[in-house]
XYZ file of C-alpha atoms in Angstrom:
574
model
C -29.446 -96.071 122.452
C -31.807 -95.995 119.897
C -34.443 -93.109 120.019
C -37.515 -95.194 118.970
C -39.566 -93.120 116.159
C -43.290 -94.026 116.422
C -44.599 -93.814 113.198
C -47.494 -91.326 114.132
C -47.519 -87.485 112.918
C -49.822 -84.572 113.001
C -50.644 -82.125 110.245
C -50.194 -78.165 109.738
C -51.963 -75.628 112.733
C -51.065 -72.826 110.131
C -54.535 -71.761 108.770
C -57.549 -71.992 110.834
C -60.904 -74.114 110.342
C -63.963 -72.721 108.998
C -66.591 -72.350 111.318
C -69.236 -72.175 109.323
C -72.088 -73.807 107.776
C -72.328 -75.160 103.489
C -74.382 -72.327 103.481
C -73.611 -69.375 105.078
C -69.891 -70.588 103.145
C -71.570 -70.365 99.829
C -73.203 -66.760 100.389
C -69.854 -65.118 101.673
C -68.157 -66.681 98.143
C -70.835 -65.010 95.936
C -70.712 -61.705 98.031
C -66.410 -62.106 96.990
C -67.033 -63.246 93.809
C -70.147 -62.773 92.291
C -69.492 -62.356 88.303
C -66.763 -65.888 88.306
C -68.227 -68.913 87.693
C -69.568 -71.259 89.883
C -70.508 -73.596 87.873
C -70.291 -74.609 83.478
C -72.274 -77.848 82.583
C -71.217 -78.490 79.211
C -73.926 -81.336 78.160
C -76.575 -78.815 78.701
C -74.808 -76.145 77.858
C -75.186 -74.166 80.703
C -73.430 -71.269 82.867
C -74.256 -70.204 86.424
C -71.773 -67.134 88.101
C -71.758 -67.473 91.740
C -74.819 -64.594 92.255
C -76.400 -66.628 89.817
C -75.656 -70.437 91.774
C -76.151 -68.485 95.370
C -79.859 -66.685 94.114
C -80.896 -70.332 92.510
C -80.107 -72.344 95.740
C -82.064 -69.664 97.946
C -84.767 -70.385 95.985
C -84.774 -74.103 95.818
C -83.883 -73.966 99.326
C -87.060 -71.776 100.508
C -88.882 -74.448 97.907
C -87.385 -77.501 100.258
C -89.351 -75.771 102.855
C -92.539 -74.976 101.645
C -93.048 -78.466 100.391
C -92.304 -79.234 104.292
C -88.697 -80.538 103.802
C -86.610 -79.572 107.731
C -83.611 -79.506 108.953
C -82.130 -83.188 109.830
C -85.072 -84.517 107.645
C -82.941 -86.687 104.467
C -83.529 -85.772 101.276
C -82.186 -88.572 98.494
C -80.605 -87.722 95.016
C -80.627 -89.729 92.308
C -78.534 -88.427 89.358
C -75.965 -88.354 87.112
C -73.636 -85.131 86.660
C -75.487 -82.412 86.335
C -75.419 -78.659 87.761
C -79.193 -80.124 88.787
C -77.027 -82.221 91.285
C -74.457 -79.447 93.034
C -77.415 -76.677 93.078
C -79.481 -79.250 95.410
C -76.478 -80.315 97.258
C -76.227 -76.217 98.454
C -79.755 -75.923 98.526
C -80.261 -78.837 101.125
C -77.466 -77.461 103.029
C -79.095 -73.809 103.331
C -81.972 -75.350 104.968
C -79.925 -78.268 107.032
C -81.982 -81.392 105.064
C -79.248 -83.876 104.454
C -78.451 -85.157 101.536
C -78.265 -88.596 101.358
C -75.818 -89.410 98.034
C -77.721 -92.234 95.826
C -75.210 -94.327 93.440
C -76.784 -94.026 89.629
C -76.118 -97.486 89.047
C -77.819 -98.014 91.624
C -81.421 -100.361 90.678
C -84.377 -101.243 92.206
C -83.444 -103.286 95.452
C -80.565 -101.147 96.581
C -82.480 -97.825 95.565
C -84.814 -99.082 98.980
C -82.152 -100.114 100.550
C -80.836 -96.999 100.949
C -84.022 -94.887 101.464
C -85.073 -96.995 103.803
C -82.323 -97.329 105.955
C -81.394 -93.939 106.236
C -85.207 -92.713 106.753
C -84.660 -90.593 103.545
C -88.409 -88.515 103.717
C -88.219 -86.705 100.167
C -85.780 -87.818 97.110
C -85.018 -85.763 93.681
C -84.345 -87.543 90.988
C -83.686 -87.016 87.625
C -86.355 -88.828 84.926
C -83.897 -91.219 82.973
C -80.055 -91.692 81.781
C -79.443 -93.522 78.665
C -80.601 -97.726 79.999
C -81.371 -95.975 83.469
C -84.740 -95.528 84.441
C -84.743 -93.461 87.073
C -88.089 -92.829 87.014
C -89.844 -95.782 85.687
C -87.537 -97.933 88.879
C -89.265 -95.917 91.883
C -92.924 -95.480 90.125
C -92.060 -99.872 90.366
C -91.110 -100.044 94.088
C -94.103 -97.320 95.120
C -96.741 -97.594 92.603
C -98.846 -95.087 95.219
C -97.070 -92.480 93.608
C -99.412 -92.532 90.358
C -103.078 -91.515 93.105
C -101.036 -89.282 95.635
C -101.156 -85.713 96.069
C -97.932 -83.944 96.017
C -95.971 -84.299 99.088
C -98.704 -87.118 100.693
C -97.271 -90.495 99.416
C -98.708 -93.404 101.361
C -95.554 -95.782 100.259
C -95.780 -99.865 101.529
C -92.628 -100.404 100.295
C -91.318 -96.700 101.334
C -92.920 -95.765 104.872
C -91.191 -92.693 105.616
C -91.359 -91.037 101.784
C -93.447 -87.521 101.291
C -92.298 -86.117 98.571
C -91.073 -87.191 95.477
C -88.505 -84.634 92.750
C -88.277 -84.731 89.513
C -85.561 -82.975 87.282
C -87.517 -81.564 84.547
C -86.043 -81.848 81.431
C -87.959 -80.487 78.920
C -89.842 -82.723 78.180
C -90.053 -85.168 80.295
C -93.583 -85.270 82.287
C -93.671 -85.463 86.063
C -96.049 -88.027 87.215
C -99.099 -86.394 89.085
C -98.367 -87.367 93.015
C -94.238 -85.501 92.567
C -92.725 -82.023 92.158
C -90.689 -80.451 89.050
C -87.166 -79.531 90.184
C -88.030 -76.017 88.260
C -91.343 -76.247 89.611
C -89.471 -75.833 93.344
C -87.545 -72.896 92.080
C -90.684 -71.077 91.141
C -92.330 -71.981 94.240
C -89.549 -70.999 96.491
C -89.190 -67.671 95.072
C -92.707 -66.709 97.269
C -90.807 -67.922 100.640
C -89.546 -63.935 101.824
C -85.551 -63.851 102.078
C -86.066 -63.529 105.523
C -87.482 -66.270 106.726
C -84.900 -68.440 104.627
C -81.951 -66.626 106.490
C -83.702 -66.763 109.989
C -83.517 -70.442 108.895
C -80.110 -70.731 108.256
C -78.714 -68.870 111.762
C -80.413 -71.741 113.332
C -78.300 -74.263 112.289
C -74.731 -75.805 113.157
C -71.233 -76.825 111.532
C -71.687 -79.519 113.586
C -75.256 -80.801 112.186
C -75.295 -83.662 109.860
C -75.192 -82.570 106.204
C -74.612 -85.774 104.399
C -74.561 -89.387 103.916
C -72.854 -91.058 101.928
C -73.167 -94.981 101.099
C -69.664 -96.663 100.851
C -68.833 -97.954 97.624
C -69.121 -101.653 98.273
C -65.744 -103.074 97.703
C -65.977 -105.755 100.553
C -70.093 -106.145 100.996
C -72.994 -104.660 101.534
C -73.042 -100.808 102.092
C -72.968 -98.407 104.995
C -73.915 -94.872 105.328
C -71.316 -92.833 106.155
C -72.588 -89.751 108.285
C -71.511 -86.328 107.989
C -71.486 -82.932 109.405
C -70.789 -79.641 107.835
C -67.096 -79.257 109.365
C -67.066 -82.316 108.200
C -67.045 -82.463 104.399
C -66.232 -78.640 103.958
C -63.196 -78.217 106.260
C -61.768 -81.267 103.853
C -62.751 -79.131 100.441
C -60.965 -76.253 101.870
C -57.507 -78.091 102.675
C -57.912 -80.152 99.942
C -57.804 -76.812 97.490
C -55.449 -75.430 99.689
C -53.122 -78.208 99.298
C -53.249 -77.618 95.112
C -52.920 -74.099 95.771
C -56.045 -73.107 94.625
C -56.966 -68.961 93.942
C -60.680 -67.966 92.077
C -58.844 -67.982 89.470
C -58.845 -71.676 88.909
C -60.785 -74.187 86.752
C -62.056 -77.407 88.139
C -62.622 -80.086 85.165
C -65.113 -82.585 86.910
C -65.583 -86.441 85.626
C -65.763 -88.532 89.101
C -69.146 -88.362 89.702
C -70.887 -86.010 92.560
C -72.630 -89.006 94.618
C -68.919 -89.741 95.233
C -67.057 -87.651 97.939
C -64.510 -87.273 94.920
C -67.429 -85.123 93.422
C -68.595 -83.356 95.598
C -65.981 -82.438 98.462
C -62.420 -82.610 96.771
C -64.619 -80.661 93.483
C -67.469 -79.224 94.084
C -67.343 -78.173 98.101
C -63.174 -77.155 97.112
C -64.467 -75.213 94.345
C -66.845 -73.460 95.985
C -64.567 -71.821 99.225
C -62.085 -70.367 96.697
C -64.589 -69.170 93.948
C -62.937 -71.355 91.174
C -65.126 -73.092 88.338
C -67.064 -75.982 88.902
C -66.593 -77.538 84.721
C -69.033 -80.649 84.412
C -67.170 -81.737 81.162
C -70.523 -84.771 80.592
C -72.821 -86.273 83.001
C -70.546 -89.637 82.605
C -67.013 -90.034 82.194
C -66.083 -90.511 78.288
C -62.295 -89.493 77.898
C -62.651 -87.316 74.779
C -65.296 -85.405 76.922
C -63.035 -84.950 79.328
C -59.824 -83.878 76.984
C -62.599 -81.565 74.893
C -63.969 -80.152 78.111
C -60.110 -78.997 79.295
C -59.041 -77.209 76.023
C -61.669 -75.548 75.521
C -62.711 -74.142 79.141
C -58.769 -73.736 79.473
C -59.336 -75.831 82.556
C -56.622 -75.694 85.326
C -57.288 -78.394 87.049
C -58.669 -82.103 86.030
C -59.437 -84.667 88.823
C -59.926 -88.200 88.150
C -59.465 -91.994 89.644
C -56.510 -93.891 88.059
C -58.573 -95.661 84.974
C -60.150 -92.393 83.860
C -56.272 -90.712 83.288
C -55.487 -94.464 81.296
C -58.517 -93.861 79.370
C -57.540 -89.931 78.364
C -53.639 -91.066 78.033
C -54.626 -93.733 75.535
C -57.011 -91.072 73.526
C -55.281 -91.990 69.560
C -55.778 -88.159 69.359
C -54.445 -86.798 72.787
C -52.028 -84.448 71.028
C -54.738 -82.706 68.798
C -56.136 -81.407 72.654
C -54.647 -78.216 73.779
C -54.159 -79.121 77.293
C -50.926 -76.137 78.065
C -53.876 -74.657 80.588
C -53.347 -77.538 83.156
C -51.054 -77.194 86.127
C -52.987 -80.027 88.806
C -55.182 -81.598 89.364
C -55.439 -84.774 92.264
C -55.639 -89.046 91.089
C -57.071 -90.844 93.676
C -59.943 -92.993 94.560
C -57.747 -96.152 94.007
C -54.170 -97.201 94.271
C -52.535 -95.088 91.754
C -50.072 -96.363 88.778
C -46.770 -95.380 89.159
C -46.430 -94.943 85.145
C -49.564 -93.975 85.004
C -48.893 -90.015 87.286
C -45.670 -90.250 84.953
C -46.891 -90.189 81.633
C -50.125 -87.771 83.319
C -47.402 -85.253 84.696
C -45.084 -85.589 80.980
C -48.087 -86.080 78.033
C -51.166 -84.179 80.071
C -49.253 -80.715 81.193
C -49.821 -81.639 84.836
C -46.704 -80.736 86.052
C -48.339 -80.469 90.089
C -50.666 -83.203 89.906
C -50.738 -84.358 93.520
C -52.140 -87.743 94.751
C -54.725 -88.046 97.361
C -55.520 -91.079 100.634
C -58.478 -90.812 102.900
C -61.367 -92.369 102.240
C -65.571 -91.950 102.499
C -65.883 -92.112 106.440
C -62.812 -89.333 106.854
C -64.291 -87.009 104.558
C -62.254 -87.802 102.791
C -59.198 -87.303 102.738
C -56.328 -87.609 105.126
C -52.837 -88.106 103.109
C -51.622 -85.633 100.194
C -48.589 -84.978 98.146
C -48.108 -81.652 97.482
C -47.316 -79.642 94.341
C -44.020 -78.697 95.368
C -42.830 -82.548 96.196
C -40.617 -84.291 93.836
C -41.515 -86.769 91.094
C -39.648 -88.812 93.045
C -42.374 -88.514 96.294
C -45.724 -88.153 94.640
C -45.548 -91.269 92.303
C -44.380 -93.885 94.917
C -46.186 -92.467 98.691
C -49.425 -90.673 98.648
C -47.553 -87.534 100.422
C -47.849 -86.652 104.023
C -50.748 -85.641 106.521
C -53.233 -83.428 105.749
C -53.742 -79.749 108.047
C -55.309 -80.080 111.661
C -55.524 -84.253 111.730
C -53.218 -86.698 113.647
C -52.104 -90.192 111.717
C -50.704 -93.089 112.905
C -49.442 -96.932 112.148
C -50.499 -99.776 114.194
C -49.825 -103.293 114.757
C -53.096 -104.659 114.157
C -53.304 -107.548 116.197
C -51.160 -105.613 119.552
C -53.083 -101.967 118.205
C -49.495 -100.175 119.582
C -47.943 -98.131 116.881
C -45.292 -99.576 114.950
C -41.663 -97.599 114.624
C -41.248 -95.616 110.808
C -40.761 -97.825 108.361
C -42.502 -100.423 109.516
C -46.025 -101.657 107.870
C -49.380 -101.689 109.829
C -52.548 -100.414 109.502
C -53.399 -96.892 109.360
C -55.711 -94.546 111.440
C -57.083 -91.070 111.277
C -58.473 -88.996 113.822
C -59.008 -85.282 113.582
C -62.215 -82.746 112.635
C -62.456 -84.958 109.512
C -63.791 -88.668 111.019
C -67.515 -88.880 110.772
C -69.946 -89.145 112.900
C -70.773 -93.033 112.909
C -72.691 -95.558 110.458
C -75.684 -94.451 110.275
C -78.050 -96.497 112.150
C -75.199 -99.117 112.267
C -74.112 -98.970 116.136
C -71.830 -101.792 116.063
C -70.046 -100.841 112.649
C -69.460 -97.493 113.910
C -68.009 -99.304 117.116
C -65.563 -101.042 114.827
C -64.316 -98.608 113.226
C -63.834 -95.652 115.447
C -62.058 -96.635 118.918
C -62.795 -94.808 122.207
C -60.314 -92.188 122.062
C -61.653 -91.283 118.766
C -58.988 -93.115 116.326
C -60.622 -94.101 113.094
C -59.291 -97.500 111.988
C -58.642 -97.674 107.981
C -58.280 -101.205 107.337
C -55.435 -99.870 105.344
C -52.302 -101.177 105.584
C -49.230 -99.076 104.754
C -46.352 -97.108 105.927
C -44.555 -93.997 106.981
C -40.452 -92.947 106.132
C -38.758 -90.375 108.428
C -40.678 -87.491 106.550
C -43.375 -88.654 107.493
C -45.017 -89.937 103.851
C -46.828 -92.244 103.887
C -47.354 -95.133 101.035
C -50.274 -98.092 100.905
C -49.089 -101.779 100.647
C -52.324 -103.381 100.614
C -55.601 -104.211 102.480
C -56.128 -105.980 106.046
C -58.670 -108.064 104.336
C -56.809 -108.024 100.454
C -53.591 -109.477 102.086
C -52.953 -113.365 100.857
C -51.623 -115.485 102.966
C -50.016 -118.563 101.060
C -48.782 -121.592 103.080
C -47.360 -118.923 105.606
C -46.279 -115.705 103.699
C -48.499 -112.879 103.838
C -48.132 -111.576 99.751
C -49.998 -107.827 99.539
C -51.259 -107.643 95.967
C -50.824 -103.791 95.650
C -46.923 -104.514 95.090
C -47.777 -107.693 93.060
C -49.584 -104.989 90.839
C -47.188 -101.915 90.542
C -44.393 -104.729 89.778
C -46.854 -106.079 86.703
C -47.763 -102.147 85.601
C -43.668 -101.691 85.119
C -44.075 -104.716 82.286
C -44.596 -102.388 78.856
C -47.031 -104.623 77.233
C -49.758 -104.212 80.270
C -52.121 -101.071 80.128
C -53.809 -102.221 83.765
C -53.894 -105.362 86.151
C -55.320 -106.439 89.620
C -54.224 -109.209 91.389
C -56.397 -110.918 93.683
C -56.099 -114.058 96.478
C -58.185 -117.358 95.387
C -58.190 -120.554 97.647
C -55.902 -123.177 97.239
C -56.149 -126.653 98.908
C -52.360 -126.852 99.356
C -51.208 -123.203 100.273
C -54.473 -121.734 101.629
C -54.318 -119.145 99.354
C -52.880 -118.765 95.874
C -52.550 -115.543 93.705
C -54.440 -114.789 90.354
C -53.906 -111.686 87.809
C -56.166 -109.747 85.892
C -54.499 -108.266 83.068
C -55.780 -105.693 80.081
C -53.107 -105.606 77.805
C -52.703 -102.340 75.779
C -54.184 -102.008 72.478
C -51.982 -104.182 69.393
C -49.983 -105.502 71.638
C -50.402 -109.339 72.432
C -48.667 -111.988 75.672
C -49.735 -115.324 77.054
C -49.578 -116.682 80.499
C -46.075 -118.501 79.746
C -44.473 -114.767 78.878
C -45.892 -113.089 82.139
C -44.194 -115.605 84.161
C -41.083 -114.955 82.189
C -41.291 -111.074 82.622
C -41.296 -111.485 86.535
C -38.325 -114.514 86.656
C -35.577 -113.445 88.908
C -37.146 -109.971 89.398
C -39.994 -110.890 91.987
C -39.735 -113.914 94.556
C -41.201 -116.735 93.275
C -43.784 -116.904 95.522
C -44.791 -113.927 94.394
C -45.124 -115.223 90.881
C -49.193 -115.604 90.168
C -50.680 -119.064 90.077
C -53.380 -118.096 87.717
C -53.876 -115.012 84.976
C -56.448 -114.402 83.517
C -56.135 -111.304 80.250
C -59.505 -109.060 79.362
C -60.240 -107.496 76.358
C -61.758 -104.020 77.822
C -61.785 -102.268 80.747
C -65.415 -103.030 81.364
C -64.289 -106.884 82.001
C -63.141 -105.862 85.797
C -65.595 -105.799 88.398
C -66.005 -101.866 89.091
C -68.414 -99.718 91.467
C -69.715 -96.342 89.202
C -66.452 -94.449 90.417
C -63.883 -96.885 88.963
C -63.374 -98.564 92.105
C -61.907 -102.115 91.850
C -64.458 -105.185 93.504
C -62.077 -107.753 94.519
C -64.417 -109.302 95.874
C -66.239 -110.258 93.183
C -62.842 -110.677 91.033
C -62.456 -113.708 93.444
C -65.776 -115.200 93.503
C -66.182 -115.041 89.592
C -61.941 -116.771 89.954
C -63.119 -119.721 91.997
C -66.377 -120.195 89.824
C -63.938 -119.883 86.520
C -60.875 -121.812 88.083
C -63.044 -124.525 90.013
C -61.686 -124.046 93.105
C -65.493 -124.126 95.030
C -64.083 -126.967 97.032
C -60.469 -125.287 98.141
C -63.031 -122.414 99.496
C -64.841 -124.671 101.248
C -62.049 -125.731 103.529
C -62.308 -124.833 106.543
C -59.377 -123.173 109.022
C -58.714 -122.178 112.581
């Protein structure tokens, strides 16, 4: 009789969870490593030690308190990567306010939605960056700011909003009804430290501390609500897996507004006394390579498209990357060939892959630095410490056997409390036994390593055959002409759905549809060969979120319009 082995695993319990608030933790780190650099902001030429950072965030926290921000109130944060973003992250935590991450790519409609849906009462924002006029957009929604006293905003469109705080760069004029960021730091110095200490002792690690809006790869964003316990421990365990210490220096080109930047980078560094190196306000490959070289970074994070851009920088060999040891590639499916090139060409011998989602704080599985290259390039690793993971049949809900495909589910300290003000969405994601249903398809092998095979909603059903775009993307990535590729399903009157591939070729490479079909011939089943092929000339033509996640629903919408498939899209099926 064969013994059934279910696809279930539980992470190591060798290390305890941190039962601290984020504010308490940064104070502990500052005491241990006062002279270590906490932040190096290359764009602003600013260096801040942990002792200085603790003092700055104390004063900013007291400034927030003096203008009336209290425990549990929501504070919007709308800016690109800069040291003030991180200072706000930790200052709000010190008084128990909930920071609401606002996507820097948002415009007025999206901003208004996020602020009202989260019931935000205060917002910290920068004046502008390139074509994004943040201050002007907020004034467009709430023109009453001009005629209000600071802290007394009464806006028709933002009824809960009271405080507007402008990050005041040199030469930036702040409207009459707003506070300046620098001014709040100075204002905070008037409040005795003992009062802040008293506030901090009343806070609980299980308090809500952050709302992050999902990236919108499938539709309108939902506000994921996370606690100190959720995100502080996730950052702690991510850094532990990477063998971080106070000697590490992490280059962070991923956006702070996303959990990759805020948790896997900022919080991960803050627990160990490592340095957060900000290469620039937004990602450019040359800024990243220059920062790694000049600051002797030991680690580098990024989504696959970032690493691809860095690898394709013409003078890559001119940058000194010998200091690099590790880093995380995550946020989107990681092409195997790209992973191998990062190891070989960027000296990242201990690079790892992480998998999870915002709802799980975010990381649930990681490869380990001691894993073989084969495991690191072909799986997303094993379950993280103090977490559980299982793979279930999406229809029956039963746990499948090892090696069988099913939906990945998580449980543990890392699971969000809820989607803010959205009980129906919460109930459809977290079941009665507290398992978070990811919507991702995957398998677990005998050693507990997990592979992602697709999304339940992305699965394409062609004439009764279940097709998984991820599998086909991985195959097409083996074509030496291909730099990047994404596969989506499009409607078809005969088969229900057909496949379409969007392809970006490497520089100086040429290929046509016939070439790609010939490449597929005899290597994959005929029904897995895309019917439609679209060649793009730059990565900007891929619909993406600001964090580099591909928005396949937008690809599908564009394809239906370009290919004239509206009739097939309107066919009603059972």
